[in-house]
CSV table of C-alpha atoms in Angstrom, one decimal:
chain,number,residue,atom,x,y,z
A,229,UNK,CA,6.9,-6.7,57.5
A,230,UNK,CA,9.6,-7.5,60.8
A,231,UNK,CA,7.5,-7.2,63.8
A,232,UNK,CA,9.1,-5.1,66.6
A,233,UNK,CA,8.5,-5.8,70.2
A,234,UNK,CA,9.8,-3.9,73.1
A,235,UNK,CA,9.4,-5.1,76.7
A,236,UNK,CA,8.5,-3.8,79.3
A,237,UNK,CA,5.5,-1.6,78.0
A,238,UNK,CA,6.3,0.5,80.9
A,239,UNK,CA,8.5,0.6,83.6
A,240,UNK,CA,8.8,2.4,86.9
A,241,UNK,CA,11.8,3.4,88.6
A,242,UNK,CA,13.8,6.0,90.8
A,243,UNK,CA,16.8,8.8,90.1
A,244,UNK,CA,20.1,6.6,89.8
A,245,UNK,CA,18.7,3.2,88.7
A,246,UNK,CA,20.0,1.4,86.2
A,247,UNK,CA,17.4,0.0,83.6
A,248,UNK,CA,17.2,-1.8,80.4
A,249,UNK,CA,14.5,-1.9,77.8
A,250,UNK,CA,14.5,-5.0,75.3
A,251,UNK,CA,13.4,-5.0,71.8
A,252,UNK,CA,13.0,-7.9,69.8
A,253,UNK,CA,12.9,-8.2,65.4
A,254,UNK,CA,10.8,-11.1,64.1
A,255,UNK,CA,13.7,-12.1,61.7
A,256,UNK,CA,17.2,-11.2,61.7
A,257,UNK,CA,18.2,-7.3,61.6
A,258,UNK,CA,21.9,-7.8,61.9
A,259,UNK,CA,22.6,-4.8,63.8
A,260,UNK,CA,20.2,-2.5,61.8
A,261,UNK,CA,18.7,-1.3,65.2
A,262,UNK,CA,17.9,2.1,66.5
A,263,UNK,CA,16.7,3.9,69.9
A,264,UNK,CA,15.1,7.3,70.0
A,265,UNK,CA,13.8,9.2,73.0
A,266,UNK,CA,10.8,10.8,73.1
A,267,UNK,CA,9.6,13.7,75.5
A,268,UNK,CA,5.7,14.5,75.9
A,269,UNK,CA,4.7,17.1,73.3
A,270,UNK,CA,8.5,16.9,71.4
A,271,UNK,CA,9.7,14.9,68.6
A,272,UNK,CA,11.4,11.6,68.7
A,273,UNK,CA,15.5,12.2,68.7
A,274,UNK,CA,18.1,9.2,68.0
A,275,UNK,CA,20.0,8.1,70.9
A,276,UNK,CA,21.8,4.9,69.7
A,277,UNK,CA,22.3,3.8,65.9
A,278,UNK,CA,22.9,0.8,64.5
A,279,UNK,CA,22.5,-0.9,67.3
A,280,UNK,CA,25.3,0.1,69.9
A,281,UNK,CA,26.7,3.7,68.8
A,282,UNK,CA,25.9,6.5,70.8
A,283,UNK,CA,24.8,9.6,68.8
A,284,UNK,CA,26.8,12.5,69.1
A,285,UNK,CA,25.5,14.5,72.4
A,286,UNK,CA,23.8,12.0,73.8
A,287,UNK,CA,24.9,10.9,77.5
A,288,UNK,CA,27.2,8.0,78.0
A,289,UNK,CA,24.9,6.6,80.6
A,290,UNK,CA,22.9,5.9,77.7
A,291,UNK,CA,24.2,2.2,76.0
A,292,UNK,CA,23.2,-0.2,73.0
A,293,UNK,CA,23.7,-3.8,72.4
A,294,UNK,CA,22.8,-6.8,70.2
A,295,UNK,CA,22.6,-8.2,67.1
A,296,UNK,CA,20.6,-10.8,65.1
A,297,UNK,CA,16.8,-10.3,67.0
A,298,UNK,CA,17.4,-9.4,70.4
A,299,UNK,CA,18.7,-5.7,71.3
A,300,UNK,CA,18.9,-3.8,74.8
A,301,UNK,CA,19.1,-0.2,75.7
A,302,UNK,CA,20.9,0.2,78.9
A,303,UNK,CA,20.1,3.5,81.2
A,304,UNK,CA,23.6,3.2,83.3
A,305,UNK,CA,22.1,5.8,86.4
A,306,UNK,CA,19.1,7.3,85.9
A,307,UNK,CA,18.1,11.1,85.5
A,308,UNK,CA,15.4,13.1,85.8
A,309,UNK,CA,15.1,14.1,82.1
A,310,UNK,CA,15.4,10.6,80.9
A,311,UNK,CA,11.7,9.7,81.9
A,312,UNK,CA,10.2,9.7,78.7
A,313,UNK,CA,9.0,7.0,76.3
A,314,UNK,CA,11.7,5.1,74.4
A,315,UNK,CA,11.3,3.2,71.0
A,316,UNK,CA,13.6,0.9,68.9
A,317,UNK,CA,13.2,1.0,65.3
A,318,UNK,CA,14.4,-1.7,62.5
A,319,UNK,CA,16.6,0.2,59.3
A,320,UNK,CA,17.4,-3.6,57.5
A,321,UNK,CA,14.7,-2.9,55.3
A,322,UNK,CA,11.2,-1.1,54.8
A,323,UNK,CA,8.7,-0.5,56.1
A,324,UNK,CA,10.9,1.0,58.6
A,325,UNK,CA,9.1,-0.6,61.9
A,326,UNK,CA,9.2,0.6,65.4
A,327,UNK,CA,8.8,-1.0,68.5
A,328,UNK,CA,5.4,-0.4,70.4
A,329,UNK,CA,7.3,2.0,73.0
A,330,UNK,CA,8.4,1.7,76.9
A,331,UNK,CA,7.2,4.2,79.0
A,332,UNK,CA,9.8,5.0,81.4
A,333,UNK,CA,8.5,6.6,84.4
A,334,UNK,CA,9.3,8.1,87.6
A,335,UNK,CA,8.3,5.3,91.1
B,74,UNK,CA,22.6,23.6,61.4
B,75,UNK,CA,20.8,20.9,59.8
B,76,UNK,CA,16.7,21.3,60.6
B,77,UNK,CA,13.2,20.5,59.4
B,78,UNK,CA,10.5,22.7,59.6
B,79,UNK,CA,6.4,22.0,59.0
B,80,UNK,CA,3.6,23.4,58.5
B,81,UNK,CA,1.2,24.4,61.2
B,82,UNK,CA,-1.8,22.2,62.0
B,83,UNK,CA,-4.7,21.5,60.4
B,84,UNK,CA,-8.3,20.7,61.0
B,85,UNK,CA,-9.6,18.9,58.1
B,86,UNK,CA,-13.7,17.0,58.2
B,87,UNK,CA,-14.2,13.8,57.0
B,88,UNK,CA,-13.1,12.8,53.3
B,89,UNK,CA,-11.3,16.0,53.0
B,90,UNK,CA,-7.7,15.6,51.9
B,91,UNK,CA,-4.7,17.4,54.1
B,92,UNK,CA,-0.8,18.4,52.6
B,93,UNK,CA,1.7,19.1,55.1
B,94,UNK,CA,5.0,20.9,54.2
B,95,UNK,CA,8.5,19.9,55.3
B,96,UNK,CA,10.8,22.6,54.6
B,97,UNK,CA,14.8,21.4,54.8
B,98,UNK,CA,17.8,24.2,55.5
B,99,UNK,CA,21.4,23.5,56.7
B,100,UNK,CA,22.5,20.6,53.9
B,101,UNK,CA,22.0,19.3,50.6
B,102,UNK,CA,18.3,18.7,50.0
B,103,UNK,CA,19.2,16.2,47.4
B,104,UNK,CA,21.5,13.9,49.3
B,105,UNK,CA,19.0,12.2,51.9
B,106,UNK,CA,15.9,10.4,52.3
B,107,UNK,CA,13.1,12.0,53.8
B,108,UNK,CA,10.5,9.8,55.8
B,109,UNK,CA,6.8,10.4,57.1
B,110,UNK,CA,6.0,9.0,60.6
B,111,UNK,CA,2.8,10.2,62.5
B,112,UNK,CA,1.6,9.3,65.7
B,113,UNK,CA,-1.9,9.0,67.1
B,114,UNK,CA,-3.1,10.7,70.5
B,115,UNK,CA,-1.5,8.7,73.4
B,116,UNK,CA,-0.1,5.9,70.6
B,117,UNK,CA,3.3,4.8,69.2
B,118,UNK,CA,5.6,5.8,65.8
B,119,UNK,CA,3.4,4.6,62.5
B,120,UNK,CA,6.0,5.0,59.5
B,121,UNK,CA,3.7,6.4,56.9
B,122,UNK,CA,6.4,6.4,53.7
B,123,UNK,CA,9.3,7.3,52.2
B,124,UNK,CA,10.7,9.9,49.7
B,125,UNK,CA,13.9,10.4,48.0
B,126,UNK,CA,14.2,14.2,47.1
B,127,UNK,CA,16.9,13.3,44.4
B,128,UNK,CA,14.6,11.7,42.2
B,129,UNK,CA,10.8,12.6,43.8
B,130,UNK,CA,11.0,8.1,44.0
B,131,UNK,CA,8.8,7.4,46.6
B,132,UNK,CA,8.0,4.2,48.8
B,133,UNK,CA,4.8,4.1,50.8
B,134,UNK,CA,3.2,1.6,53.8
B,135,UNK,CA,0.7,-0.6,52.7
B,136,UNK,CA,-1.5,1.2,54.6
B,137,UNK,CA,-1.8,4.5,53.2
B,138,UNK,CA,-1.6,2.9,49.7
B,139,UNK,CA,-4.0,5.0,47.5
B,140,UNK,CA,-4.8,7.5,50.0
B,141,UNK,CA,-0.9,9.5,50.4
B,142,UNK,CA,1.3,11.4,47.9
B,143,UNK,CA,4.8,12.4,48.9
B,144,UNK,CA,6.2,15.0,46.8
B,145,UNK,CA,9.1,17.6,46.7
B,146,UNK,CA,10.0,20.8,45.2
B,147,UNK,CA,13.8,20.8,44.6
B,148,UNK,CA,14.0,25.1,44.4
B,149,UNK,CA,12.5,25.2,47.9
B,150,UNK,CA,14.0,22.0,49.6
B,151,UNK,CA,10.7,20.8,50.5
B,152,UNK,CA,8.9,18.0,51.2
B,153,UNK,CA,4.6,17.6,51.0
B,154,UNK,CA,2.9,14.7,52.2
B,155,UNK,CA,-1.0,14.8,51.1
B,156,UNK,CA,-3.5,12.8,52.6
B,157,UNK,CA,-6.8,12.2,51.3
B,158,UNK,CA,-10.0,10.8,52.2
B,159,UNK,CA,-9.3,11.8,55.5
B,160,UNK,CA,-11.3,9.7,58.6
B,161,UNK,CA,-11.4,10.2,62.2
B,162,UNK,CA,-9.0,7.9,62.9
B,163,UNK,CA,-6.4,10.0,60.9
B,164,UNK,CA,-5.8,12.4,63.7
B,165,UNK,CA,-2.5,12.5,64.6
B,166,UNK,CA,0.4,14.3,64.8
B,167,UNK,CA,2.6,14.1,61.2
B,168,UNK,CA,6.2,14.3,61.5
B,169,UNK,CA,8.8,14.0,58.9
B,170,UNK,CA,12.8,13.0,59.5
B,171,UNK,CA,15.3,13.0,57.5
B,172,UNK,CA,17.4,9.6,57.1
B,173,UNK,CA,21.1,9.7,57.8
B,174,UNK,CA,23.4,8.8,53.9
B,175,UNK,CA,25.2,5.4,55.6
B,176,UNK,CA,24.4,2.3,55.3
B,177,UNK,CA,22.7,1.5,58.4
B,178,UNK,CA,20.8,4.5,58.8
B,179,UNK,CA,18.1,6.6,61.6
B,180,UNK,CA,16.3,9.1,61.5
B,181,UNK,CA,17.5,12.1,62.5
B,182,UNK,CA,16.6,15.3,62.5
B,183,UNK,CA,13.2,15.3,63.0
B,184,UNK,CA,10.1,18.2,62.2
B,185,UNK,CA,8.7,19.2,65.0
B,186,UNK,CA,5.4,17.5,64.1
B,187,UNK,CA,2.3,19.3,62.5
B,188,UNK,CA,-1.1,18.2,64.3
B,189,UNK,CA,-3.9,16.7,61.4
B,190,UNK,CA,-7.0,16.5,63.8
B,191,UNK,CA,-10.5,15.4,61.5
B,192,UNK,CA,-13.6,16.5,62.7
B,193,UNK,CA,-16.9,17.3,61.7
């Protein structure tokens, strides 16, 4: 199975910060690499796919890059909705592996 | 528009078996993937399996080998996913997603999550 592993675990910081989240695949995923957003208490939605496109209706502060193993998810200013928990998830093959999650909260 | 819709939750005791429904509307059932993902209290995503409502193929984690079924019913556009021999450690909350037809592919939409909680 590819190993996902995000870093930070969590992360505090303020309204208009700009923040990035890593995730890193234990083999190559070429660019087989998703991010989804998830509030308390809601289901996870997709915010970037395959690894840099930004998903129809989703905020253009929100950015994805990498290839290969190593991936970043770029919050350009925060805002107040986007403290939630973020994941990355590996499509290349299954099972279809997420990261452990970054907690993104408010300092 | 294109959405998923579960079942309500479920409080099952230990050993008991638990089948939560995933009812698609808005596109054609046949043409996508539909995966199980469930998340513990407090815990991360846990992908669970996969079914293709096409042909009922299914793919599940290593995991759950033994213990879950996915299955579908074509006239309905929905998805089951039974779990049996249910343990404490089982409670979570179940979603499914539906997997987007390209070749790199995500999840999306998403059920809005059915809660499995075991207890005696």
């Amino acid at each position: 199975d590819i190993q996902m592993t995000q870093s930070p675990s969590s992360l505090s910081a303020s309204v208009g910060d700009r923040v990035t989240i890593t995730c890193r695949a234990s083999q190559s995923i070429s660019s087989y690499l998703n991010w989804y957003q998830q509030q308390p208490g809601k289901a996870p939605k997709v915010l970037i796919y395959a690894a840099s496109s930004l998903q129809s209706g989703v905020p253009s502060r929100f950015s994805g890059s990498g290839s290969g193993t190593d991936f970043t998810l770029t919050i350009s200013s925060l805002q107040p909705e986007d403290f939630a928990t973020y994941y990355c998830q590996q499509s290349y093959n299954t099972p279809r592996t997420f990261g452990q999650g970054t907690n993104l909260e408010i300092k | 528009q294109v959405q998923l819709v579960q079942s309500g939750a479920e409080v099952k005791k230990p050993g008991a078996s638990v089948k939560i429904s995933c009812k698609a509307s808005g596109y054609t059932f046949t043409t996508y993937y539909i995966h199980w993902v469930r998340q513990a209290p407090g815990q991360g995503l846990e992908w669970m399996g996969i079914i293709n409502p096409s042909g009922g193929t299914t793919n599940y984690a290593q995991k759950f080998q033994g213990r879950v079924t996915m299955t579908r019913d074509t006239s309905t556009s929905t998805v089951y996913m039974e779990l049996s021999s249910l343990r404490y450690e089982d409670t979570a909350v179940y979603y499914c997603a539906r997997e987007s037809a390209t070749t790199i592919r995500w999840f999306d939409p998403w059920g809005q999550g059915t809660l499995v909680t075991v207890s005696s």
